Amino acid sequence: MAKRAGTLATLTAPMWEWAATKYQAAVGAELRKYGLRYDDLLDPMMNMDVERAMTRVPQNVLDDRNARLKRAMDLSMKHVYLSKDLQKQQTPFLPYLTPTLLEVESENEERKAIGAAIPYERNIP
């Protein structure tokens, strides 16, 4: 049975890779329309690790993030997109928060492994 499952996974892997590539292209196109980056979609109100990571990045990076979010909300309210030449300049998958977020998550895993207390509690209303 395990061999059959491995064979099935081998046969369907190219299809999943193709679908993942197409999905990433579609997401990138939507982010470019508003001038956003993928990391801009991470919500510090719902994930305390994101909030913690945001305290570790430089202030100018946070200012750029806030400016992108404000511009995207403004464009969305006006029902318009960025111009085509500005869309071509966008880099939607350039991470600025993900490396720090991975560092915070690994620190939390290390604390959990040694039995130490976490520095904050997750109380979401």
Short mmCIF file of N, CA and C in Angstrom, two decimals:
data_model
loop_
_atom_site.label_atom_id
_atom_site.label_comp_id
_atom_site.label_asym_id
_atom_site.label_seq_id
_atom_site.Cartn_x
_atom_site.Cartn_y
_atom_site.Cartn_z
N MET A 1 0.83 -1.20 0.00
CA MET A 1 0.00 0.00 0.00
C MET A 1 0.87 1.26 0.00
N ALA A 2 1.97 1.25 0.76
CA ALA A 2 2.83 2.42 0.83
C ALA A 2 3.50 2.67 -0.51
N LYS A 3 3.85 1.58 -1.21
CA LYS A 3 4.48 1.75 -2.51
C LYS A 3 3.51 2.39 -3.50
N ARG A 4 2.26 2.00 -3.43
CA ARG A 4 1.25 2.58 -4.32
C ARG A 4 1.08 4.07 -4.02
N ALA A 5 1.09 4.44 -2.75
CA ALA A 5 0.96 5.85 -2.39
C ALA A 5 2.16 6.64 -2.90
N GLY A 6 3.35 6.06 -2.82
CA GLY A 6 4.54 6.74 -3.34
C GLY A 6 4.49 6.90 -4.84
N THR A 7 3.98 5.89 -5.52
CA THR A 7 3.85 5.97 -6.97
C THR A 7 2.83 7.03 -7.37
N LEU A 8 1.74 7.08 -6.65
CA LEU A 8 0.72 8.09 -6.92
C LEU A 8 1.28 9.49 -6.72
N ALA A 9 2.04 9.67 -5.65
CA ALA A 9 2.64 10.98 -5.39
C ALA A 9 3.63 11.34 -6.50
N THR A 10 4.37 10.36 -6.98
CA THR A 10 5.33 10.60 -8.06
C THR A 10 4.61 11.00 -9.35
N LEU A 11 3.49 10.36 -9.60
CA LEU A 11 2.74 10.67 -10.82
C LEU A 11 2.07 12.03 -10.77
N THR A 12 1.61 12.45 -9.61
CA THR A 12 0.88 13.71 -9.49
C THR A 12 1.77 14.90 -9.16
N ALA A 13 3.03 14.67 -8.82
CA ALA A 13 3.92 15.77 -8.44
C ALA A 13 4.05 16.83 -9.53
N PRO A 14 4.24 16.45 -10.81
CA PRO A 14 4.34 17.50 -11.84
C PRO A 14 3.07 18.33 -11.95
N MET A 15 1.91 17.72 -11.76
CA MET A 15 0.66 18.46 -11.82
C MET A 15 0.58 19.48 -10.68
N TRP A 16 0.99 19.07 -9.49
CA TRP A 16 0.96 19.99 -8.35
C TRP A 16 1.96 21.12 -8.53
N GLU A 17 3.12 20.82 -9.08
CA GLU A 17 4.12 21.87 -9.33
C GLU A 17 3.59 22.88 -10.35
N TRP A 18 2.94 22.38 -11.40
CA TRP A 18 2.37 23.27 -12.41
C TRP A 18 1.29 24.15 -11.77
N ALA A 19 0.41 23.53 -10.96
CA ALA A 19 -0.67 24.30 -10.32
C ALA A 19 -0.09 25.33 -9.35
N ALA A 20 0.95 24.97 -8.62
CA ALA A 20 1.57 25.91 -7.68
C ALA A 20 2.18 27.09 -8.41
N THR A 21 2.82 26.83 -9.54
CA THR A 21 3.41 27.91 -10.34
C THR A 21 2.33 28.85 -10.86
N LYS A 22 1.24 28.29 -11.36
CA LYS A 22 0.14 29.11 -11.87
C LYS A 22 -0.50 29.94 -10.75
N TYR A 23 -0.67 29.33 -9.59
CA TYR A 23 -1.28 30.03 -8.45
C TYR A 23 -0.38 31.17 -7.98
N GLN A 24 0.94 30.90 -7.90
CA GLN A 24 1.87 31.95 -7.48
C GLN A 24 1.85 33.11 -8.48
N ALA A 25 1.76 32.81 -9.76
CA ALA A 25 1.70 33.87 -10.76
C ALA A 25 0.42 34.69 -10.61
N ALA A 26 -0.70 34.03 -10.32
CA ALA A 26 -1.96 34.75 -10.14
C ALA A 26 -1.92 35.64 -8.90
N VAL A 27 -1.36 35.12 -7.81
CA VAL A 27 -1.25 35.91 -6.58
C VAL A 27 -0.31 37.10 -6.82
N GLY A 28 0.80 36.85 -7.49
CA GLY A 28 1.74 37.93 -7.79
C GLY A 28 1.11 39.03 -8.63
N ALA A 29 0.29 38.63 -9.60
CA ALA A 29 -0.38 39.63 -10.45
C ALA A 29 -1.34 40.48 -9.63
N GLU A 30 -2.07 39.86 -8.72
CA GLU A 30 -3.00 40.63 -7.87
C GLU A 30 -2.25 41.56 -6.93
N LEU A 31 -1.13 41.11 -6.37
CA LEU A 31 -0.35 41.96 -5.47
C LEU A 31 0.25 43.14 -6.24
N ARG A 32 0.71 42.89 -7.46
CA ARG A 32 1.29 43.97 -8.28
C ARG A 32 0.25 45.05 -8.59
N LYS A 33 -0.99 44.67 -8.78
CA LYS A 33 -2.03 45.64 -9.10
C LYS A 33 -2.15 46.71 -8.03
N TYR A 34 -1.91 46.32 -6.79
CA TYR A 34 -2.04 47.26 -5.67
C TYR A 34 -0.69 47.70 -5.10
N GLY A 35 0.41 47.16 -5.62
CA GLY A 35 1.72 47.55 -5.13
C GLY A 35 2.07 46.93 -3.79
N LEU A 36 1.55 45.74 -3.52
CA LEU A 36 1.81 45.08 -2.24
C LEU A 36 2.88 44.01 -2.38
N ARG A 37 3.41 43.59 -1.25
CA ARG A 37 4.29 42.43 -1.17
C ARG A 37 3.57 41.35 -0.37
N TYR A 38 4.00 40.12 -0.57
CA TYR A 38 3.34 39.01 0.10
C TYR A 38 3.44 39.15 1.62
N ASP A 39 4.55 39.64 2.12
CA ASP A 39 4.71 39.81 3.57
C ASP A 39 3.77 40.88 4.13
N ASP A 40 3.27 41.76 3.28
CA ASP A 40 2.30 42.77 3.74
C ASP A 40 1.00 42.13 4.19
N LEU A 41 0.73 40.93 3.72
CA LEU A 41 -0.53 40.25 4.06
C LEU A 41 -0.50 39.60 5.44
N LEU A 42 0.67 39.53 6.06
CA LEU A 42 0.77 38.95 7.40
C LEU A 42 0.19 39.93 8.41
N ASP A 43 -0.73 39.44 9.25
CA ASP A 43 -1.49 40.30 10.15
C ASP A 43 -0.95 40.19 11.58
N PRO A 44 -0.41 41.27 12.13
CA PRO A 44 0.09 41.22 13.50
C PRO A 44 -1.01 41.11 14.55
N MET A 45 -2.26 41.40 14.18
CA MET A 45 -3.35 41.27 15.13
C MET A 45 -3.76 39.82 15.34
N MET A 46 -3.50 38.97 14.37
CA MET A 46 -3.91 37.57 14.45
C MET A 46 -2.77 36.63 14.79
N ASN A 47 -1.55 37.07 14.64
CA ASN A 47 -0.40 36.21 14.91
C ASN A 47 0.60 36.99 15.74
N MET A 48 0.77 36.57 16.98
CA MET A 48 1.66 37.29 17.88
C MET A 48 3.12 37.17 17.45
N ASP A 49 3.46 36.11 16.73
CA ASP A 49 4.83 35.98 16.22
C ASP A 49 5.11 37.05 15.18
N VAL A 50 4.14 37.38 14.37
CA VAL A 50 4.30 38.45 13.38
C VAL A 50 4.48 39.78 14.08
N GLU A 51 3.71 39.99 15.13
CA GLU A 51 3.84 41.23 15.90
C GLU A 51 5.24 41.35 16.50
N ARG A 52 5.73 40.25 17.03
CA ARG A 52 7.07 40.24 17.62
C ARG A 52 8.13 40.48 16.55
N ALA A 53 7.96 39.86 15.38
CA ALA A 53 8.92 40.05 14.30
C ALA A 53 8.92 41.49 13.81
N MET A 54 7.75 42.12 13.82
CA MET A 54 7.68 43.50 13.35
C MET A 54 8.41 44.46 14.28
N THR A 55 8.55 44.10 15.55
CA THR A 55 9.31 44.96 16.46
C THR A 55 10.80 44.87 16.20
N ARG A 56 11.24 43.83 15.48
CA ARG A 56 12.66 43.63 15.24
C ARG A 56 13.16 44.20 13.92
N VAL A 57 12.27 44.53 13.01
CA VAL A 57 12.72 45.08 11.73
C VAL A 57 12.90 46.59 11.87
N PRO A 58 13.74 47.19 11.04
CA PRO A 58 13.97 48.65 11.14
C PRO A 58 12.71 49.46 10.89
N GLN A 59 12.68 50.65 11.44
CA GLN A 59 11.51 51.51 11.34
C GLN A 59 11.21 51.90 9.90
N ASN A 60 12.25 52.12 9.08
CA ASN A 60 11.99 52.51 7.69
C ASN A 60 11.30 51.38 6.91
N VAL A 61 11.56 50.14 7.26
CA VAL A 61 10.88 49.01 6.62
C VAL A 61 9.41 49.01 7.01
N LEU A 62 9.11 49.28 8.28
CA LEU A 62 7.72 49.36 8.72
C LEU A 62 7.00 50.55 8.08
N ASP A 63 7.71 51.66 7.93
CA ASP A 63 7.11 52.83 7.27
C ASP A 63 6.76 52.51 5.82
N ASP A 64 7.66 51.79 5.13
CA ASP A 64 7.38 51.40 3.75
C ASP A 64 6.19 50.46 3.69
N ARG A 65 6.10 49.55 4.64
CA ARG A 65 4.97 48.61 4.69
C ARG A 65 3.65 49.36 4.87
N ASN A 66 3.65 50.29 5.83
CA ASN A 66 2.43 51.07 6.08
C ASN A 66 2.04 51.91 4.87
N ALA A 67 3.03 52.46 4.17
CA ALA A 67 2.74 53.25 2.98
C ALA A 67 2.13 52.37 1.88
N ARG A 68 2.68 51.15 1.70
CA ARG A 68 2.11 50.24 0.71
C ARG A 68 0.68 49.86 1.06
N LEU A 69 0.43 49.59 2.34
CA LEU A 69 -0.93 49.22 2.75
C LEU A 69 -1.91 50.38 2.56
N LYS A 70 -1.49 51.59 2.90
CA LYS A 70 -2.37 52.75 2.71
C LYS A 70 -2.66 52.98 1.24
N ARG A 71 -1.62 52.86 0.40
CA ARG A 71 -1.83 53.04 -1.04
C ARG A 71 -2.78 51.98 -1.58
N ALA A 72 -2.61 50.73 -1.13
CA ALA A 72 -3.47 49.64 -1.60
C ALA A 72 -4.92 49.88 -1.18
N MET A 73 -5.14 50.34 0.05
CA MET A 73 -6.51 50.63 0.49
C MET A 73 -7.12 51.78 -0.31
N ASP A 74 -6.30 52.80 -0.58
CA ASP A 74 -6.78 53.93 -1.36
C ASP A 74 -7.16 53.49 -2.78
N LEU A 75 -6.30 52.69 -3.42
CA LEU A 75 -6.60 52.20 -4.77
C LEU A 75 -7.85 51.33 -4.77
N SER A 76 -7.99 50.51 -3.75
CA SER A 76 -9.14 49.63 -3.67
C SER A 76 -10.44 50.42 -3.50
N MET A 77 -10.40 51.45 -2.68
CA MET A 77 -11.60 52.27 -2.47
C MET A 77 -11.99 53.02 -3.74
N LYS A 78 -11.00 53.40 -4.54
CA LYS A 78 -11.26 54.12 -5.78
C LYS A 78 -11.55 53.19 -6.95
N HIS A 79 -11.43 51.88 -6.73
CA HIS A 79 -11.66 50.87 -7.77
C HIS A 79 -10.73 51.07 -8.97
N VAL A 80 -9.47 51.37 -8.67
CA VAL A 80 -8.45 51.50 -9.72
C VAL A 80 -7.23 50.69 -9.33
N TYR A 81 -6.32 50.49 -10.28
CA TYR A 81 -5.07 49.78 -10.04
C TYR A 81 -3.91 50.72 -10.32
N LEU A 82 -2.71 50.29 -9.94
CA LEU A 82 -1.51 51.03 -10.31
C LEU A 82 -1.38 51.02 -11.83
N SER A 83 -0.67 52.01 -12.35
CA SER A 83 -0.43 52.03 -13.80
C SER A 83 0.45 50.83 -14.18
N LYS A 84 0.40 50.47 -15.45
CA LYS A 84 1.13 49.29 -15.93
C LYS A 84 2.63 49.41 -15.70
N ASP A 85 3.18 50.60 -15.90
CA ASP A 85 4.62 50.75 -15.71
C ASP A 85 5.01 50.62 -14.23
N LEU A 86 4.16 51.10 -13.33
CA LEU A 86 4.43 50.92 -11.90
C LEU A 86 4.24 49.47 -11.48
N GLN A 87 3.29 48.77 -12.09
CA GLN A 87 3.10 47.35 -11.77
C GLN A 87 4.32 46.53 -12.15
N LYS A 88 4.97 46.89 -13.25
CA LYS A 88 6.17 46.16 -13.68
C LYS A 88 7.32 46.34 -12.71
N GLN A 89 7.33 47.45 -11.97
CA GLN A 89 8.41 47.73 -11.02
C GLN A 89 8.24 47.01 -9.69
N GLN A 90 7.06 46.48 -9.43
CA GLN A 90 6.77 45.88 -8.13
C GLN A 90 7.47 44.53 -7.97
N THR A 91 7.82 44.21 -6.74
CA THR A 91 8.47 42.93 -6.40
C THR A 91 7.64 42.26 -5.30
N PRO A 92 6.57 41.56 -5.67
CA PRO A 92 5.63 41.06 -4.66
C PRO A 92 6.19 39.92 -3.80
N PHE A 93 7.20 39.21 -4.25
CA PHE A 93 7.70 38.09 -3.46
C PHE A 93 9.07 38.35 -2.87
N LEU A 94 9.44 39.61 -2.73
CA LEU A 94 10.69 39.97 -2.06
C LEU A 94 10.42 40.04 -0.56
N PRO A 95 10.94 39.10 0.22
CA PRO A 95 10.59 39.08 1.65
C PRO A 95 11.36 40.13 2.44
N TYR A 96 10.68 40.73 3.38
CA TYR A 96 11.32 41.64 4.31
C TYR A 96 11.02 41.25 5.75
N LEU A 97 9.94 40.51 5.97
CA LEU A 97 9.53 40.12 7.31
C LEU A 97 9.71 38.62 7.56
N THR A 98 9.66 37.83 6.52
CA THR A 98 9.72 36.38 6.66
C THR A 98 10.99 35.89 7.36
N PRO A 99 12.19 36.38 7.02
CA PRO A 99 13.38 35.89 7.73
C PRO A 99 13.32 36.15 9.24
N THR A 100 12.84 37.32 9.62
CA THR A 100 12.71 37.64 11.04
C THR A 100 11.62 36.79 11.69
N LEU A 101 10.54 36.57 10.97
CA LEU A 101 9.45 35.74 11.48
C LEU A 101 9.92 34.30 11.71
N LEU A 102 10.69 33.77 10.79
CA LEU A 102 11.23 32.42 10.96
C LEU A 102 12.16 32.34 12.17
N GLU A 103 12.91 33.40 12.40
CA GLU A 103 13.78 33.47 13.57
C GLU A 103 12.96 33.46 14.87
N VAL A 104 11.89 34.24 14.92
CA VAL A 104 11.01 34.29 16.09
C VAL A 104 10.37 32.92 16.33
N GLU A 105 9.89 32.29 15.26
CA GLU A 105 9.27 30.97 15.41
C GLU A 105 10.26 29.92 15.88
N SER A 106 11.50 29.98 15.40
CA SER A 106 12.50 29.01 15.86
C SER A 106 12.87 29.25 17.32
N GLU A 107 12.90 30.52 17.74
CA GLU A 107 13.13 30.81 19.16
C GLU A 107 12.02 30.25 20.02
N ASN A 108 10.77 30.38 19.56
CA ASN A 108 9.64 29.84 20.32
C ASN A 108 9.70 28.32 20.38
N GLU A 109 10.10 27.68 19.29
CA GLU A 109 10.25 26.22 19.30
C GLU A 109 11.35 25.80 20.26
N GLU A 110 12.43 26.56 20.30
CA GLU A 110 13.53 26.25 21.22
C GLU A 110 13.07 26.41 22.67
N ARG A 111 12.32 27.48 22.95
CA ARG A 111 11.78 27.66 24.31
C ARG A 111 10.87 26.50 24.70
N LYS A 112 10.06 26.09 23.76
CA LYS A 112 9.14 24.98 24.02
C LYS A 112 9.91 23.69 24.27
N ALA A 113 10.99 23.48 23.53
CA ALA A 113 11.78 22.25 23.68
C ALA A 113 12.47 22.18 25.04
N ILE A 114 12.92 23.33 25.55
CA ILE A 114 13.61 23.30 26.84
C ILE A 114 12.66 23.54 28.01
N GLY A 115 11.40 23.82 27.71
CA GLY A 115 10.40 24.00 28.76
C GLY A 115 10.37 25.38 29.37
N ALA A 116 10.93 26.37 28.69
CA ALA A 116 10.92 27.74 29.21
C ALA A 116 9.59 28.40 28.91
N ALA A 117 9.30 29.46 29.63
CA ALA A 117 8.04 30.19 29.44
C ALA A 117 8.12 31.02 28.16
N ILE A 118 6.99 31.18 27.52
CA ILE A 118 6.96 32.04 26.32
C ILE A 118 6.84 33.47 26.77
N PRO A 119 7.41 34.42 26.00
CA PRO A 119 7.43 35.81 26.45
C PRO A 119 6.08 36.52 26.35
N TYR A 120 5.10 35.90 25.72
CA TYR A 120 3.80 36.54 25.59
C TYR A 120 2.74 35.46 25.47
N GLU A 121 1.55 35.81 25.86
CA GLU A 121 0.42 34.87 25.78
C GLU A 121 -0.41 35.22 24.56
N ARG A 122 -1.03 34.23 23.97
CA ARG A 122 -1.87 34.43 22.79
C ARG A 122 -3.32 34.56 23.23
N ASN A 123 -3.75 35.77 23.47
CA ASN A 123 -5.13 36.03 23.83
C ASN A 123 -5.77 36.84 22.73
N ILE A 124 -6.48 36.17 21.84
CA ILE A 124 -7.15 36.84 20.75
C ILE A 124 -8.63 36.93 21.10
N PRO A 125 -9.19 38.15 21.12
CA PRO A 125 -10.59 38.30 21.52
C PRO A 125 -11.55 37.68 20.54
#
